[in-house]
Coordinates of C-alpha atoms in Angstrom, one line a residue:
M6 CA 92.2 -16.1 39.9
V7 CA 93.2 -18.6 42.6
S8 CA 96.1 -20.9 42.3
Q9 CA 97.7 -23.4 44.7
S10 CA 101.3 -24.3 45.3
S11 CA 102.5 -27.3 47.4
S12 CA 105.1 -25.1 49.2
V13 CA 103.5 -21.7 49.7
G14 CA 99.8 -22.5 50.0
Y15 CA 97.0 -20.4 48.5
T16 CA 97.7 -17.1 46.6
I17 CA 95.2 -14.6 45.3
M18 CA 96.2 -12.4 42.3
G19 CA 99.9 -13.0 43.1
K20 CA 99.5 -12.0 46.8
T21 CA 99.7 -14.5 49.7
A22 CA 96.3 -14.9 51.4
D23 CA 95.7 -13.9 55.0
L24 CA 96.6 -16.6 57.5
T25 CA 93.8 -18.5 59.1
V26 CA 93.3 -18.6 62.9
V27 CA 94.5 -22.2 62.9
Q28 CA 97.7 -21.3 60.9
K29 CA 98.5 -18.4 63.3
R30 CA 98.1 -20.6 66.3
T31 CA 100.3 -23.2 64.7
I32 CA 103.0 -20.6 63.9
D33 CA 102.9 -19.2 67.5
T34 CA 103.1 -22.6 69.1
L35 CA 106.0 -23.9 66.9
H36 CA 107.9 -20.5 67.3
K37 CA 107.7 -20.8 71.1
E38 CA 109.2 -24.3 70.7
G39 CA 112.2 -22.9 68.8
K40 CA 111.4 -24.4 65.4
T41 CA 112.9 -22.8 62.3
Q42 CA 110.7 -20.8 60.0
K43 CA 111.2 -23.4 57.3
V44 CA 109.8 -26.1 59.5
I45 CA 107.0 -23.8 60.7
A46 CA 106.0 -22.9 57.2
K47 CA 105.8 -26.6 56.2
E48 CA 103.6 -27.5 59.3
A49 CA 101.3 -24.4 58.9
V50 CA 101.0 -25.0 55.1
C51 CA 102.0 -21.4 54.2
S52 CA 105.0 -19.5 52.8
Q53 CA 108.1 -18.8 54.8
S54 CA 107.7 -15.1 54.3
S55 CA 104.2 -15.3 55.8
V56 CA 105.6 -17.0 58.8
S57 CA 108.3 -14.3 59.1
K58 CA 105.8 -11.4 58.8
H59 CA 103.5 -12.9 61.4
I60 CA 106.3 -13.5 63.9
N61 CA 107.7 -9.9 63.4
R62 CA 104.2 -8.4 63.7
E63 CA 103.5 -10.2 66.9
A64 CA 106.9 -9.2 68.3
K65 CA 106.5 -5.5 67.6
G66 CA 102.8 -5.3 68.3
R67 CA 100.4 -3.3 66.2
K68 CA 99.8 0.4 67.0
R69 CA 96.3 1.2 68.1
C70 CA 94.3 2.9 65.5
G71 CA 91.4 5.3 65.8
R72 CA 90.7 8.5 67.8
K73 CA 92.0 8.8 71.3
K74 CA 89.4 8.3 74.0
C75 CA 88.1 11.5 75.6
T76 CA 88.0 10.0 79.1
S77 CA 90.9 8.8 81.2
N78 CA 91.1 5.6 83.3
R79 CA 90.5 7.8 86.4
D80 CA 87.4 9.2 84.8
N81 CA 86.1 5.7 84.0
R82 CA 86.7 4.6 87.6
T83 CA 84.7 7.6 88.8
L84 CA 81.9 6.5 86.4
E85 CA 81.9 3.0 87.7
R86 CA 81.8 4.2 91.3
I87 CA 78.7 6.4 90.5
V88 CA 76.9 3.5 88.9
K89 CA 77.6 1.1 91.8
Q90 CA 76.5 3.7 94.4
N91 CA 73.0 3.8 92.8
P92 CA 72.5 1.3 90.0
F93 CA 68.8 2.4 89.5
K94 CA 69.7 5.8 87.9
N95 CA 69.1 6.3 84.2
V96 CA 71.9 7.3 81.8
G97 CA 70.9 11.0 82.0
E98 CA 71.2 11.1 85.8
I99 CA 74.5 9.2 85.7
L100 CA 75.8 11.6 83.1
K101 CA 74.8 14.6 85.1
E102 CA 76.7 13.3 88.2
W103 CA 79.7 12.3 86.1
T104 CA 80.0 15.7 84.4
A105 CA 79.8 17.3 87.8
A106 CA 83.1 15.6 88.5
V107 CA 84.7 17.8 85.8
V108 CA 84.4 15.1 83.1
S109 CA 83.4 16.2 79.5
A110 CA 81.4 13.4 77.9
S111 CA 78.2 12.9 75.9
R112 CA 75.3 10.7 76.7
T113 CA 76.4 8.2 74.1
T114 CA 80.0 8.1 75.5
T115 CA 78.6 7.5 79.0
H116 CA 76.5 4.6 77.8
R117 CA 79.4 3.1 75.8
R118 CA 81.8 3.4 78.8
M119 CA 79.3 1.6 81.0
Q120 CA 78.9 -1.2 78.4
D121 CA 82.7 -1.5 78.2
M122 CA 82.8 -2.0 82.0
G123 CA 80.4 -4.9 81.6
F124 CA 77.2 -3.1 82.7
S125 CA 73.8 -3.9 81.1
C126 CA 70.4 -2.5 81.9
P127 CA 67.8 -5.3 82.3
N128 CA 64.8 -5.3 84.6
P129 CA 65.8 -6.0 88.2
C130 CA 65.0 -9.3 89.8
V131 CA 62.3 -9.0 92.5
K132 CA 63.1 -10.7 95.8
P133 CA 61.5 -10.3 99.3
L134 CA 63.3 -8.0 101.7
L135 CA 65.2 -10.0 104.4
N136 CA 66.3 -8.9 107.8
N137 CA 69.3 -10.3 109.7
R138 CA 67.1 -12.8 111.7
Q139 CA 65.5 -14.2 108.6
R140 CA 68.8 -14.5 106.8
Q141 CA 70.2 -16.5 109.7
K142 CA 67.2 -18.8 109.8
R143 CA 67.6 -19.6 106.1
L144 CA 71.1 -21.0 106.8
D145 CA 69.8 -23.6 109.3
W146 CA 68.9 -26.1 106.6
T147 CA 70.5 -29.5 105.8
A148 CA 69.8 -31.9 103.0
A149 CA 66.8 -34.2 103.8
D150 CA 64.4 -36.6 102.2
W151 CA 62.8 -33.9 100.0
S152 CA 60.7 -36.5 98.2
K153 CA 58.5 -36.7 101.3
V154 CA 57.7 -33.0 101.2
M155 CA 54.6 -31.6 99.6
F156 CA 55.5 -28.0 98.5
S157 CA 52.6 -25.5 98.3
D158 CA 52.2 -21.9 97.4
E159 CA 49.9 -19.2 95.9
S160 CA 50.8 -17.3 92.8
K161 CA 49.3 -14.4 91.0
F162 CA 48.3 -14.5 87.3
C163 CA 47.4 -11.4 85.3
I164 CA 45.7 -11.0 82.0
S165 CA 48.4 -8.5 81.1
F166 CA 51.5 -7.3 82.8
G167 CA 52.0 -3.6 83.4
Y168 CA 55.0 -1.4 84.2
Q169 CA 57.9 -3.4 85.5
G170 CA 59.6 -0.5 87.2
P171 CA 63.0 1.1 86.6
R172 CA 65.8 -0.9 85.1
V173 CA 69.0 -1.5 87.0
W174 CA 72.7 -1.2 85.9
R175 CA 74.6 -4.3 86.8
K176 CA 77.5 -6.5 85.6
R177 CA 77.4 -10.2 84.7
G178 CA 76.8 -12.3 87.8
E179 CA 75.2 -9.4 89.8
A180 CA 71.6 -10.3 89.1
H181 CA 71.0 -11.3 92.7
N182 CA 73.3 -8.8 94.3
P183 CA 71.3 -7.1 97.1
R184 CA 71.9 -3.6 95.7
C185 CA 70.5 -4.7 92.3
L186 CA 67.2 -6.1 93.6
R187 CA 63.8 -4.5 93.7
S188 CA 61.7 -5.6 96.7
S189 CA 58.4 -7.3 95.9
V190 CA 55.0 -6.2 97.2
K191 CA 52.8 -8.8 98.8
F192 CA 49.1 -9.3 97.9
P193 CA 48.9 -7.3 94.7
Q194 CA 45.4 -7.1 93.1
S195 CA 45.3 -10.0 90.7
M196 CA 43.9 -13.5 90.3
M197 CA 45.5 -15.8 93.0
V198 CA 46.0 -19.5 92.4
W199 CA 46.9 -22.1 95.0
G200 CA 48.8 -25.2 94.0
A201 CA 50.9 -28.1 95.4
M202 CA 53.6 -30.4 94.1
S203 CA 55.9 -33.2 95.1
S204 CA 58.6 -35.2 93.4
A205 CA 55.7 -37.4 92.0
G206 CA 53.8 -34.6 90.2
V207 CA 51.3 -31.8 90.8
G208 CA 48.0 -31.7 92.6
P209 CA 44.8 -29.9 91.7
L210 CA 44.6 -26.1 91.4
C211 CA 42.5 -23.9 93.5
F212 CA 41.4 -20.4 92.2
L213 CA 41.0 -18.1 95.2
R214 CA 38.0 -15.7 94.8
S215 CA 38.5 -13.7 97.9
K216 CA 41.2 -12.6 100.4
V217 CA 42.8 -15.7 102.0
N218 CA 41.8 -15.7 105.7
T219 CA 41.9 -18.7 108.1
A220 CA 38.5 -20.0 107.1
V221 CA 39.3 -19.8 103.3
Y222 CA 42.6 -21.4 103.7
Q223 CA 41.2 -24.3 105.8
D224 CA 38.7 -24.8 103.0
V225 CA 41.5 -25.0 100.5
L226 CA 43.3 -27.6 102.6
E227 CA 40.2 -29.7 103.0
H228 CA 39.1 -29.7 99.4
F229 CA 42.4 -29.4 97.5
M230 CA 45.4 -30.3 99.7
L231 CA 44.0 -33.6 101.1
P232 CA 43.0 -34.8 97.6
A233 CA 46.5 -33.8 96.4
A234 CA 48.0 -35.8 99.2
D235 CA 46.0 -38.9 98.3
Q236 CA 46.9 -38.5 94.7
L237 CA 50.7 -38.0 95.2
Y238 CA 51.4 -40.1 98.3
G239 CA 48.5 -42.5 98.8
D240 CA 48.9 -44.1 102.3
A241 CA 52.6 -43.0 102.6
D242 CA 53.6 -40.4 105.2
F243 CA 54.5 -36.9 104.0
I244 CA 55.4 -33.4 105.3
F245 CA 53.4 -30.4 104.2
Q246 CA 55.3 -27.2 103.3
Q247 CA 53.7 -23.7 103.4
D248 CA 55.0 -20.2 103.8
L249 CA 54.3 -18.0 106.9
A250 CA 51.3 -16.0 105.6
P251 CA 49.0 -15.0 108.4
A252 CA 46.3 -17.5 107.4
H253 CA 48.9 -20.3 107.2
S254 CA 50.4 -19.7 110.6
A255 CA 47.2 -18.9 112.5
K256 CA 46.5 -21.0 115.6
A257 CA 43.2 -22.3 114.1
T258 CA 45.2 -23.6 111.0
S259 CA 47.8 -25.2 113.3
T260 CA 45.0 -27.0 115.1
W261 CA 43.5 -28.2 111.8
F262 CA 46.8 -29.8 110.9
K263 CA 47.1 -31.5 114.3
D264 CA 43.5 -32.8 114.1
H265 CA 44.3 -34.4 110.7
G266 CA 47.7 -35.7 111.8
I267 CA 49.7 -33.8 109.1
P268 CA 53.2 -32.6 110.1
V269 CA 54.1 -29.2 108.8
F270 CA 57.6 -28.1 107.7
N271 CA 59.3 -25.4 109.9
W272 CA 59.7 -22.9 107.1
P273 CA 61.8 -19.7 107.3
A274 CA 60.2 -16.4 106.4
N275 CA 60.7 -14.7 103.0
S276 CA 62.2 -17.8 101.4
P277 CA 60.6 -18.4 98.0
D278 CA 64.1 -19.3 96.6
L279 CA 64.0 -22.4 98.8
N280 CA 60.6 -23.5 97.4
P281 CA 60.8 -25.4 94.1
I282 CA 57.2 -24.7 93.3
E283 CA 58.2 -21.1 92.7
N284 CA 60.3 -22.5 89.8
L285 CA 57.3 -24.5 88.7
W286 CA 55.1 -21.3 88.6
G287 CA 57.8 -19.8 86.5
I288 CA 57.6 -22.7 84.0
V289 CA 53.9 -22.3 83.8
K290 CA 54.1 -18.6 83.2
R291 CA 56.7 -19.0 80.5
K292 CA 54.5 -21.5 78.7
M293 CA 51.7 -18.9 78.9
R294 CA 53.7 -15.9 77.7
Y295 CA 52.2 -16.0 74.2
A296 CA 48.6 -16.5 75.5
R297 CA 46.3 -13.5 75.2
P298 CA 43.2 -14.2 77.4
K299 CA 40.4 -11.7 77.0
N300 CA 38.8 -12.2 80.4
A301 CA 39.2 -14.0 83.7
E302 CA 37.5 -17.2 82.5
E303 CA 39.8 -17.6 79.5
L304 CA 42.8 -17.0 81.8
K305 CA 41.6 -19.7 84.2
A306 CA 41.2 -22.2 81.3
I307 CA 44.7 -21.4 80.0
I308 CA 46.2 -21.8 83.5
R309 CA 44.4 -25.2 84.0
A310 CA 45.5 -26.4 80.6
T311 CA 49.2 -25.4 81.1
W312 CA 49.2 -26.9 84.6
A313 CA 48.0 -30.2 83.2
L314 CA 51.1 -30.3 80.9
I315 CA 53.5 -30.4 83.9
T316 CA 55.1 -33.9 84.0
P317 CA 56.2 -35.9 87.0
E318 CA 59.7 -35.8 85.5
Q319 CA 59.8 -32.0 85.7
C320 CA 58.6 -32.1 89.4
H321 CA 61.2 -34.8 90.2
R322 CA 64.0 -32.6 88.8
L323 CA 62.8 -29.6 90.7
T324 CA 62.7 -31.5 94.0
D325 CA 66.2 -33.0 93.3
S326 CA 67.5 -29.4 93.0
M327 CA 66.8 -28.7 96.7
P328 CA 70.4 -29.6 97.9
R329 CA 71.7 -27.0 95.4
H330 CA 69.2 -24.5 96.8
I331 CA 70.6 -25.1 100.3
V332 CA 74.3 -24.8 99.1
A333 CA 73.5 -21.5 97.3
V334 CA 71.9 -20.1 100.4
I335 CA 74.9 -21.1 102.6
Q336 CA 77.3 -19.5 100.1
A337 CA 75.2 -16.3 100.0
K338 CA 75.2 -16.3 103.8
G339 CA 71.4 -16.2 103.9
D340 CA 71.0 -13.5 101.2
P341 CA 68.7 -14.1 98.2
T342 CA 70.0 -16.5 95.6
K343 CA 69.3 -17.1 91.9
Y344 CA 66.6 -19.7 92.6

């Protein structure tokens, strides 16, 4: 049976109900201001005894219940140091090294302690390995008129994705920490697709049937890049962006660009996080995550259909994000970023 009183609030079977979070905050605030318990009870809409009990409970503090932990703070610091030294170890390997330091704990306890420290175990982000020279070159960027840049790149698409490699122990905010990254491997065996975008939208796709050499790449430029430029820019000037793959940086390719009067962006090596089309590939692949193509032709059809759904507004937002990419690279001192 529930009854209500104008002075003491709700009671259940003759017992005062637990205070709500709002009531507790009200009591704490008014108590700090030096208000009397009678005034506090009226403002919090509860009994004066409830106010008194809450204030006394907060002043004394509740004694911690439950079994005492089997590991000390020193043991936990040792565990955190072990995880940080090699975050790619599994729980069994971490437990073995931890118990070697005269610590008695189970696998479950080890896992729980790492979770208490803020560690989770997702798949690691894959980023290209950068040397010091490449890192420094990535810092030499300033904000520019990115709408005049046509971004291009190749990306691989698989019918099914296989083993993703070992997971990595890391804390919140450490996804792009160099020690938590797994280096990517160039040119894996898969279907490669070439595409281009600008702030105005996307160009036509090119499915690459063979290894991209200088002749193949020039054919892509002739039959796909030039039509994309006409579609996205018309008669306006633009700058073409490409990475430093061998076929892209070959002398014959440079001559092709000079003969066609197309300026090429001076692009730093191993910098996919500076290229917004990488984010666009990610959007396409996320849209395809529930697709189950049975063969290469079905995969091509799904890629084309998904690519056609990309809107100019999406491309414009990605291009506008370039200043943030630059700021992130500068803050990371040239190391990989979240982009």
